[in-house]
Amino acid sequence: MLRSIVKDVTTAATSAVSVGTGMGTPTPSTSTPQHTTSADSDPDSTEVLEDSSRSIIMGMISQLRKDMDLHRVTFPTFVLEPRSLLEKITDYMSHADLLLLAAQETGQQNRFIAVLRYFLSGWHIKPKGVKKPYNPVLGEFFECQWSYGNGTDAFFVAEQVSHHPPISAYYYGSPENGIRIQGNIRPKSRFLGNSVVSLMEGDSYIEFSHLHNEHYDFTMPNMYARGILFGKMVLELGDNCVLRCRSSDLVCELDFKTKGFFSGQYNSLVGKIKKESTGEVLYDISGQWSSEIYIKSVKSSSKTVLLDTQTAKLQQKTVVSESEQASNESRRLWADLSAALKNDAMDMATEEKLGIEERQREEAKLREERNTPFEPVFFKLLDGQYVFKGNDRYILHGRRIQKRDKSN
């Protein structure tokens, strides 16, 4: 997608290099984390560290202070998930078929509930244990596509558009279904004593172009890694987030609850759908985001299943093979580090990670010496937000998307 205008980050400091326009060979992705089971203990979200690993973390933490920003802190390789944050964003599109169904709803209230179902569907996808994806380097990008059962397609592109502060811009488009998702993720990490929290700041929205650009703004819950000093390490979602459609006068306020020290269960959430202008509560939301989520009308005494993540079908994405990717494309950029992590070769993984970070520092120094500010390839800054530069029609009919033979 837009390959003819992609600039190779490894040579951008000295010259602009056009990447070839030959059609890549897309391959189905196999790196999407599997479904997790839900229980009060939620074993897939916990991890017991070996003494040596715990000692490394303790040594790192001894240099920190409470509420310190961790963006500039280098984490040990054994806590890394072998993929970039830019690719991890696609987890939230893994059930986009639910959004296709939402786009077909004619009533505003039913459509809002259907969009909420989609919004809640991606949080259960995570690696086993407590892992964090790679921090993308400036100019890194990731792109992929999906093919749906109704004969339509969708594409996704994400780019690291800023390093200080870190900003990841992304865009999902399915023009044939009239759907766009766009946003900026601006994570901030904080040390809280026995926990580390990743604050998922940024602005994102869903838009239905065939419904007069009906617009749904949403924010994301924060992510907590508990037990980094003592006890089991646990990954949790916490705090409040919102889904809002101003044209429908509807808002859903959600509270992702972390487990208490002595009581409670993992992965719980509660929420309310309200008429925003009056504050009137229409529906209650409850359940666990890792298994079943329920909805209940305030006029009813019984609740129904809004989403069952254990039966929801994952939509597998297709990614061009690494050999045909640009050198600043996520999977190729991090390929050696990912291979080392998968082979449990931690010394080699550390070397690969340090090598990428050093190249990033060298490129930043060259840009400063040449007075050539970084310019994103896929996004532009408009009114304080990064927006997608591309054209849906061009992207869908470009060389990276292979249209299926719909006569079959």
Short mmCIF file of C-alpha atoms in Angstrom, two decimals:
data_model
loop_
_atom_site.label_atom_id
_atom_site.label_comp_id
_atom_site.label_asym_id
_atom_site.label_seq_id
_atom_site.Cartn_x
_atom_site.Cartn_y
_atom_site.Cartn_z
CA MET A 1 0.00 0.00 0.00
CA LEU A 2 1.36 3.36 -1.01
CA ARG A 3 4.68 1.53 -1.44
CA SER A 4 5.79 3.96 -4.14
CA ILE A 5 5.98 6.76 -1.56
CA VAL A 6 7.45 4.78 1.32
CA LYS A 7 10.87 5.95 2.45
CA ASP A 8 13.32 3.49 3.92
CA VAL A 9 14.13 4.67 7.42
CA THR A 10 17.62 3.22 7.32
CA THR A 11 18.62 5.53 4.46
CA ALA A 12 16.26 8.44 4.95
CA ALA A 13 18.89 10.38 6.83
CA THR A 14 21.09 10.62 3.75
CA SER A 15 18.68 10.32 0.82
CA ALA A 16 15.06 9.57 -0.04
CA VAL A 17 14.83 6.09 -1.49
CA SER A 18 11.80 4.92 -3.45
CA VAL A 19 10.76 1.37 -2.63
CA GLY A 20 9.98 -0.95 -5.55
CA THR A 21 6.45 -1.32 -6.80
CA GLY A 22 6.39 -5.06 -7.46
CA MET A 23 3.42 -6.96 -6.04
CA GLY A 24 4.30 -8.64 -2.77
CA THR A 25 3.21 -12.12 -1.85
CA PRO A 26 0.81 -11.81 1.09
CA THR A 27 0.85 -14.61 3.62
CA PRO A 28 -1.67 -15.29 6.39
CA SER A 29 -0.52 -14.02 9.74
CA THR A 30 0.26 -16.62 12.37
CA SER A 31 1.33 -14.29 15.18
CA THR A 32 -2.07 -13.30 16.55
CA PRO A 33 -2.18 -14.37 20.21
CA GLN A 34 -4.66 -17.10 21.01
CA HIS A 35 -7.87 -16.81 23.01
CA THR A 36 -7.38 -16.88 26.74
CA THR A 37 -9.52 -18.70 29.25
CA SER A 38 -11.11 -16.80 32.08
CA ALA A 39 -11.17 -17.80 35.71
CA ASP A 40 -10.72 -16.02 38.99
CA SER A 41 -7.01 -16.84 38.76
CA ASP A 42 -6.77 -16.20 34.99
CA PRO A 43 -3.53 -18.23 34.61
CA ASP A 44 -2.87 -16.92 31.08
CA SER A 45 -2.46 -13.40 32.47
CA THR A 46 0.02 -14.40 35.19
CA GLU A 47 3.69 -15.29 35.15
CA VAL A 48 6.18 -16.51 37.76
CA LEU A 49 9.68 -15.15 37.11
CA GLU A 50 12.87 -17.13 37.62
CA ASP A 51 15.18 -15.75 40.31
CA SER A 52 17.67 -14.45 37.72
CA SER A 53 14.97 -12.57 35.84
CA ARG A 54 13.54 -11.15 39.05
CA SER A 55 17.01 -9.95 40.02
CA ILE A 56 17.38 -8.08 36.72
CA ILE A 57 14.05 -6.33 37.25
CA MET A 58 14.95 -5.53 40.86
CA GLY A 59 18.21 -3.98 39.71
CA MET A 60 16.39 -1.86 37.15
CA ILE A 61 13.69 -0.80 39.60
CA SER A 62 16.24 0.20 42.25
CA GLN A 63 17.05 3.15 39.97
CA LEU A 64 13.43 4.29 39.73
CA ARG A 65 11.15 6.39 41.85
CA LYS A 66 7.40 6.29 42.22
CA ASP A 67 5.38 8.01 39.43
CA MET A 68 8.50 8.18 37.23
CA ASP A 69 7.92 8.22 33.44
CA LEU A 70 9.35 4.94 32.08
CA HIS A 71 9.48 5.88 28.41
CA ARG A 72 13.27 6.26 28.46
CA VAL A 73 13.85 3.16 30.58
CA THR A 74 15.16 0.10 28.73
CA PHE A 75 13.30 -3.05 29.78
CA PRO A 76 15.02 -6.46 29.76
CA THR A 77 14.33 -8.59 26.68
CA PHE A 78 12.59 -11.42 28.57
CA VAL A 79 9.56 -9.18 29.18
CA LEU A 80 9.10 -8.52 25.45
CA GLU A 81 6.35 -9.90 23.25
CA PRO A 82 7.88 -10.72 19.83
CA ARG A 83 6.02 -8.10 17.77
CA SER A 84 5.74 -4.34 17.53
CA LEU A 85 3.07 -2.19 19.14
CA LEU A 86 2.09 -1.18 15.60
CA GLU A 87 1.09 -4.77 14.87
CA LYS A 88 -0.52 -5.26 18.28
CA ILE A 89 -3.04 -2.53 17.41
CA THR A 90 -4.53 -4.94 14.86
CA ASP A 91 -5.77 -7.13 17.75
CA TYR A 92 -8.61 -4.64 18.12
CA MET A 93 -9.66 -5.33 14.51
CA SER A 94 -9.69 -9.11 14.96
CA HIS A 95 -13.49 -9.16 15.24
CA ALA A 96 -14.24 -6.46 12.67
CA ASP A 97 -16.98 -8.69 11.25
CA LEU A 98 -19.02 -7.44 14.23
CA LEU A 99 -18.53 -3.90 12.92
CA LEU A 100 -19.76 -4.99 9.48
CA LEU A 101 -22.96 -6.17 11.18
CA ALA A 102 -23.22 -2.93 13.14
CA ALA A 103 -23.06 -0.94 9.92
CA GLN A 104 -26.20 -2.72 8.74
CA GLU A 105 -28.29 -1.81 11.79
CA THR A 106 -30.95 0.76 10.92
CA GLY A 107 -31.86 1.98 14.43
CA GLN A 108 -29.42 4.34 16.15
CA GLN A 109 -29.70 2.68 19.56
CA ASN A 110 -29.28 -0.84 18.18
CA ARG A 111 -26.36 0.34 16.07
CA PHE A 112 -24.69 1.92 19.11
CA ILE A 113 -25.01 -1.36 21.03
CA ALA A 114 -23.57 -3.26 18.06
CA VAL A 115 -20.60 -0.88 17.88
CA LEU A 116 -20.09 -1.34 21.63
CA ARG A 117 -20.04 -5.13 21.11
CA TYR A 118 -17.26 -4.67 18.57
CA PHE A 119 -15.36 -2.23 20.80
CA LEU A 120 -15.29 -4.77 23.64
CA SER A 121 -14.26 -7.69 21.44
CA GLY A 122 -10.51 -7.13 21.07
CA TRP A 123 -9.28 -6.86 24.64
CA HIS A 124 -9.15 -10.61 25.31
CA ILE A 125 -6.42 -11.14 22.69
CA LYS A 126 -3.07 -11.19 24.46
CA PRO A 127 0.06 -13.30 24.80
CA LYS A 128 0.43 -15.82 27.60
CA GLY A 129 2.11 -14.31 30.63
CA VAL A 130 3.05 -10.67 31.15
CA LYS A 131 4.70 -9.31 28.02
CA LYS A 132 5.01 -5.93 26.33
CA PRO A 133 5.35 -5.35 22.57
CA TYR A 134 8.35 -3.58 21.10
CA ASN A 135 8.38 0.20 21.25
CA PRO A 136 8.24 1.19 17.56
CA VAL A 137 11.13 3.22 16.16
CA LEU A 138 10.51 6.49 14.35
CA GLY A 139 9.37 5.89 10.78
CA GLU A 140 8.55 2.22 11.39
CA PHE A 141 5.29 1.09 9.78
CA PHE A 142 3.06 -1.99 9.67
CA GLU A 143 0.36 -2.85 7.16
CA CYS A 144 -1.95 -5.78 6.52
CA GLN A 145 -5.32 -6.70 5.05
CA TRP A 146 -8.39 -8.83 5.77
CA SER A 147 -10.86 -10.59 3.47
CA TYR A 148 -14.38 -11.05 4.78
CA GLY A 149 -17.08 -13.62 4.12
CA ASN A 150 -19.28 -11.12 2.28
CA GLY A 151 -16.65 -10.74 -0.44
CA THR A 152 -15.25 -7.42 0.82
CA ASP A 153 -11.81 -6.41 2.03
CA ALA A 154 -10.18 -4.11 4.56
CA PHE A 155 -6.70 -2.72 4.99
CA PHE A 156 -4.70 -1.37 7.90
CA VAL A 157 -1.62 0.83 8.14
CA ALA A 158 0.13 2.12 11.28
CA GLU A 159 3.20 4.30 11.51
CA GLN A 160 5.39 5.61 14.32
CA VAL A 161 5.05 9.33 13.63
CA SER A 162 6.87 10.69 16.70
CA HIS A 163 9.53 9.39 19.06
CA HIS A 164 9.57 12.07 21.79
CA PRO A 165 6.79 11.83 22.79
CA PRO A 166 6.00 8.39 21.33
CA ILE A 167 2.96 8.54 19.02
CA SER A 168 1.61 5.67 16.91
CA ALA A 169 -0.92 6.68 14.24
CA TYR A 170 -3.15 4.05 12.63
CA TYR A 171 -5.90 3.72 10.03
CA TYR A 172 -8.30 0.87 9.17
CA GLY A 173 -10.45 1.17 6.08
CA SER A 174 -13.10 -1.01 4.48
CA PRO A 175 -14.60 1.27 1.82
CA GLU A 176 -17.00 -1.35 0.44
CA ASN A 177 -18.57 -1.55 3.89
CA GLY A 178 -18.35 2.21 4.54
CA ILE A 179 -16.16 1.79 7.62
CA ARG A 180 -13.16 3.78 8.82
CA ILE A 181 -11.26 3.55 12.11
CA GLN A 182 -8.54 6.09 12.80
CA GLY A 183 -6.56 7.10 15.82
CA ASN A 184 -3.37 8.06 17.62
CA ILE A 185 -1.99 6.09 20.55
CA ARG A 186 0.27 8.04 22.89
CA PRO A 187 1.30 5.61 25.64
CA LYS A 188 2.88 6.81 28.85
CA SER A 189 4.31 4.37 31.38
CA ARG A 190 4.53 4.98 35.11
CA PHE A 191 6.21 3.10 37.94
CA LEU A 192 3.81 2.66 40.87
CA GLY A 193 5.81 0.59 43.33
CA ASN A 194 4.81 -3.05 42.82
CA SER A 195 3.16 -2.21 39.49
CA VAL A 196 3.83 -0.56 36.17
CA VAL A 197 0.96 1.13 34.34
CA SER A 198 0.79 1.99 30.66
CA LEU A 199 -1.56 4.94 30.21
CA MET A 200 -3.21 4.51 26.80
CA GLU A 201 -3.72 8.14 25.93
CA GLY A 202 -4.80 9.34 22.51
CA ASP A 203 -7.84 9.98 20.34
CA SER A 204 -9.58 7.39 18.17
CA TYR A 205 -12.84 7.07 16.31
CA ILE A 206 -15.02 4.79 14.20
CA GLU A 207 -16.92 6.28 11.28
CA PHE A 208 -19.63 4.98 8.94
CA SER A 209 -19.31 6.86 5.66
CA HIS A 210 -22.62 5.55 4.28
CA LEU A 211 -24.47 6.89 7.33
CA HIS A 212 -23.56 10.56 6.83
CA ASN A 213 -20.17 9.91 8.47
CA GLU A 214 -21.76 8.86 11.75
CA HIS A 215 -18.93 9.22 14.23
CA TYR A 216 -18.05 7.17 17.36
CA ASP A 217 -15.27 8.53 19.56
CA PHE A 218 -13.61 6.15 22.01
CA THR A 219 -10.84 6.00 24.58
CA MET A 220 -8.98 2.93 25.83
CA PRO A 221 -8.48 1.36 29.27
CA ASN A 222 -5.03 1.44 30.83
CA MET A 223 -2.80 -1.62 31.20
CA TYR A 224 -1.24 -2.70 34.49
CA ALA A 225 1.60 -5.14 35.17
CA ARG A 226 1.24 -6.12 38.82
CA GLY A 227 3.64 -8.00 41.08
CA ILE A 228 6.93 -6.84 39.61
CA LEU A 229 8.55 -6.68 43.09
CA PHE A 230 6.82 -9.56 44.88
CA GLY A 231 4.13 -12.12 44.17
CA LYS A 232 3.03 -13.34 40.75
CA MET A 233 3.23 -10.95 37.83
CA VAL A 234 -0.26 -10.25 36.49
CA LEU A 235 -1.42 -8.29 33.45
CA GLU A 236 -4.70 -6.37 33.96
CA LEU A 237 -6.79 -3.72 32.26
CA GLY A 238 -8.04 -0.94 34.50
CA ASP A 239 -9.70 2.46 34.83
CA ASN A 240 -12.38 4.18 32.79
CA CYS A 241 -12.95 4.55 29.08
CA VAL A 242 -15.79 5.90 26.93
CA LEU A 243 -17.60 5.17 23.68
CA ARG A 244 -19.61 8.17 22.44
CA CYS A 245 -21.81 8.98 19.43
CA ARG A 246 -22.81 12.64 19.59
CA SER A 247 -25.25 12.46 16.66
CA SER A 248 -27.17 9.71 18.47
CA ASP A 249 -26.87 11.44 21.86
CA LEU A 250 -25.58 8.15 23.31
CA VAL A 251 -22.57 7.42 25.49
CA CYS A 252 -21.29 4.28 27.22
CA GLU A 253 -19.10 4.82 30.28
CA LEU A 254 -17.06 1.71 31.09
CA ASP A 255 -15.04 0.84 34.17
CA PHE A 256 -12.42 -1.90 33.76
CA LYS A 257 -11.88 -3.16 37.30
CA THR A 258 -8.59 -4.53 38.58
CA LYS A 259 -8.67 -7.35 41.12
CA GLY A 260 -8.52 -6.36 44.78
CA PHE A 261 -5.75 -7.68 46.99
CA PHE A 262 -8.10 -9.88 49.04
CA SER A 263 -11.25 -10.10 46.93
CA GLY A 264 -12.75 -9.69 43.49
CA GLN A 265 -11.96 -11.43 40.24
CA TYR A 266 -9.75 -10.72 37.26
CA ASN A 267 -10.90 -9.01 34.07
CA SER A 268 -14.18 -7.57 35.36
CA LEU A 269 -15.92 -4.60 33.85
CA VAL A 270 -19.12 -2.66 34.43
CA GLY A 271 -20.68 0.15 32.49
CA LYS A 272 -23.78 2.12 31.59
CA ILE A 273 -25.25 3.27 28.29
CA LYS A 274 -26.82 6.69 28.75
CA LYS A 275 -28.67 9.34 26.85
CA GLU A 276 -25.93 11.95 27.15
CA SER A 277 -28.06 15.10 27.09
CA THR A 278 -30.16 14.01 30.06
CA GLY A 279 -27.99 11.44 31.82
CA GLU A 280 -30.82 8.90 31.60
CA VAL A 281 -29.45 5.35 32.00
CA LEU A 282 -30.73 2.98 29.30
CA TYR A 283 -28.64 -0.17 29.77
CA ASP A 284 -26.24 -1.73 32.28
CA ILE A 285 -23.11 -3.59 31.12
CA SER A 286 -21.35 -6.24 33.24
CA GLY A 287 -19.17 -9.31 33.00
CA GLN A 288 -15.57 -10.18 32.18
CA TRP A 289 -13.86 -8.78 29.09
CA SER A 290 -11.97 -12.06 28.71
CA SER A 291 -15.10 -14.24 28.51
CA GLU A 292 -18.77 -13.21 28.66
CA ILE A 293 -20.09 -9.66 28.75
CA TYR A 294 -23.77 -8.98 29.49
CA ILE A 295 -26.23 -6.20 28.75
CA LYS A 296 -29.44 -5.45 30.63
CA SER A 297 -32.08 -2.86 29.90
CA VAL A 298 -33.03 -0.83 32.97
CA LYS A 299 -36.62 -1.70 32.07
CA SER A 300 -35.90 -5.43 32.31
CA SER A 301 -35.02 -7.76 35.16
CA SER A 302 -32.94 -10.14 33.03
CA LYS A 303 -29.64 -9.73 31.26
CA THR A 304 -28.54 -11.15 27.91
CA VAL A 305 -25.13 -11.99 26.47
CA LEU A 306 -23.69 -9.03 24.58
CA LEU A 307 -20.45 -10.81 23.68
CA ASP A 308 -18.91 -14.23 24.29
CA THR A 309 -15.22 -13.98 23.45
CA GLN A 310 -14.78 -17.75 23.65
CA THR A 311 -17.06 -18.34 20.67
CA ALA A 312 -16.32 -15.17 18.69
CA LYS A 313 -14.41 -15.97 15.49
CA LEU A 314 -11.01 -14.35 14.98
CA GLN A 315 -10.54 -12.73 11.57
CA GLN A 316 -7.01 -13.62 10.45
CA LYS A 317 -5.03 -10.84 8.80
CA THR A 318 -2.75 -11.25 5.80
CA VAL A 319 0.73 -9.72 5.82
CA VAL A 320 3.20 -9.53 2.94
CA SER A 321 6.22 -11.85 3.40
CA GLU A 322 9.16 -10.39 5.32
CA SER A 323 11.52 -10.83 2.36
CA GLU A 324 9.42 -8.37 0.35
CA GLN A 325 8.93 -5.81 3.09
CA ALA A 326 10.75 -2.51 3.42
CA SER A 327 13.55 -2.54 6.00
CA ASN A 328 11.52 -0.20 8.23
CA GLU A 329 8.44 -2.41 8.06
CA SER A 330 7.73 -3.92 11.48
CA ARG A 331 8.19 -7.64 10.95
CA ARG A 332 11.33 -7.26 8.88
CA LEU A 333 12.76 -4.55 11.13
CA TRP A 334 12.41 -6.71 14.26
CA ALA A 335 12.87 -10.13 12.58
CA ASP A 336 16.22 -11.04 14.19
CA LEU A 337 15.08 -9.94 17.65
CA SER A 338 11.82 -11.88 17.30
CA ALA A 339 13.69 -15.00 16.19
CA ALA A 340 16.03 -14.74 19.18
CA LEU A 341 13.12 -14.36 21.60
CA LYS A 342 11.27 -17.33 20.11
CA ASN A 343 14.45 -19.43 20.45
CA ASP A 344 14.97 -18.23 24.03
CA ALA A 345 18.35 -16.78 23.03
CA MET A 346 18.22 -13.82 25.39
CA ASP A 347 21.82 -12.65 24.96
CA MET A 348 21.35 -12.48 21.20
CA ALA A 349 17.97 -10.79 21.67
CA THR A 350 19.57 -8.12 23.84
CA GLU A 351 22.25 -7.48 21.20
CA GLU A 352 19.64 -7.15 18.45
CA LYS A 353 17.52 -4.78 20.51
CA LEU A 354 20.49 -2.58 21.40
CA GLY A 355 21.55 -2.54 17.74
CA ILE A 356 18.17 -1.22 16.59
CA GLU A 357 18.14 1.41 19.33
CA GLU A 358 21.67 2.55 18.40
CA ARG A 359 20.71 2.90 14.72
CA GLN A 360 17.74 5.01 15.76
CA ARG A 361 20.02 7.34 17.73
CA GLU A 362 22.42 7.64 14.79
CA GLU A 363 19.59 8.50 12.39
CA ALA A 364 18.25 11.13 14.78
CA LYS A 365 21.73 12.66 15.04
CA LEU A 366 22.08 12.80 11.24
CA ARG A 367 18.68 14.46 10.85
CA GLU A 368 19.69 17.06 13.42
CA GLU A 369 23.04 17.72 11.70
CA ARG A 370 21.37 18.08 8.30
CA ASN A 371 18.46 20.06 9.71
CA THR A 372 15.99 17.68 8.03
CA PRO A 373 12.99 17.08 10.33
CA PHE A 374 11.32 13.68 10.13
CA GLU A 375 8.21 13.58 7.93
CA PRO A 376 5.74 10.69 8.28
CA VAL A 377 4.93 8.81 5.06
CA PHE A 378 1.34 7.74 5.68
CA PHE A 379 0.04 10.44 8.03
CA LYS A 380 0.04 14.22 8.32
CA LEU A 381 -0.44 16.50 11.30
CA LEU A 382 -3.73 18.41 11.06
CA ASP A 383 -5.13 20.48 13.94
CA GLY A 384 -2.97 18.62 16.44
CA GLN A 385 -3.94 15.12 15.23
CA TYR A 386 -2.25 12.77 12.79
CA VAL A 387 -4.63 11.87 9.93
CA PHE A 388 -4.23 9.38 7.12
CA LYS A 389 -2.87 10.80 3.86
CA GLY A 390 -4.04 8.00 1.60
CA ASN A 391 -7.11 7.41 -0.48
CA ASP A 392 -9.31 4.39 0.21
CA ARG A 393 -9.92 3.63 -3.45
CA TYR A 394 -6.21 3.85 -4.31
CA ILE A 395 -5.27 1.64 -1.40
CA LEU A 396 -7.83 -1.07 -2.09
CA HIS A 397 -6.92 -1.26 -5.77
CA GLY A 398 -3.18 -0.77 -5.23
CA ARG A 399 -0.53 -3.39 -5.64
CA ARG A 400 -0.54 -4.60 -2.02
CA ILE A 401 -4.17 -5.71 -1.96
CA GLN A 402 -4.95 -8.82 -3.94
CA LYS A 403 -8.65 -8.71 -4.81
CA ARG A 404 -10.29 -12.09 -4.66
CA ASP A 405 -12.07 -13.57 -7.63
CA LYS A 406 -15.65 -12.91 -6.51
CA SER A 407 -17.06 -15.19 -9.18
CA ASN A 408 -15.99 -18.22 -7.12
#
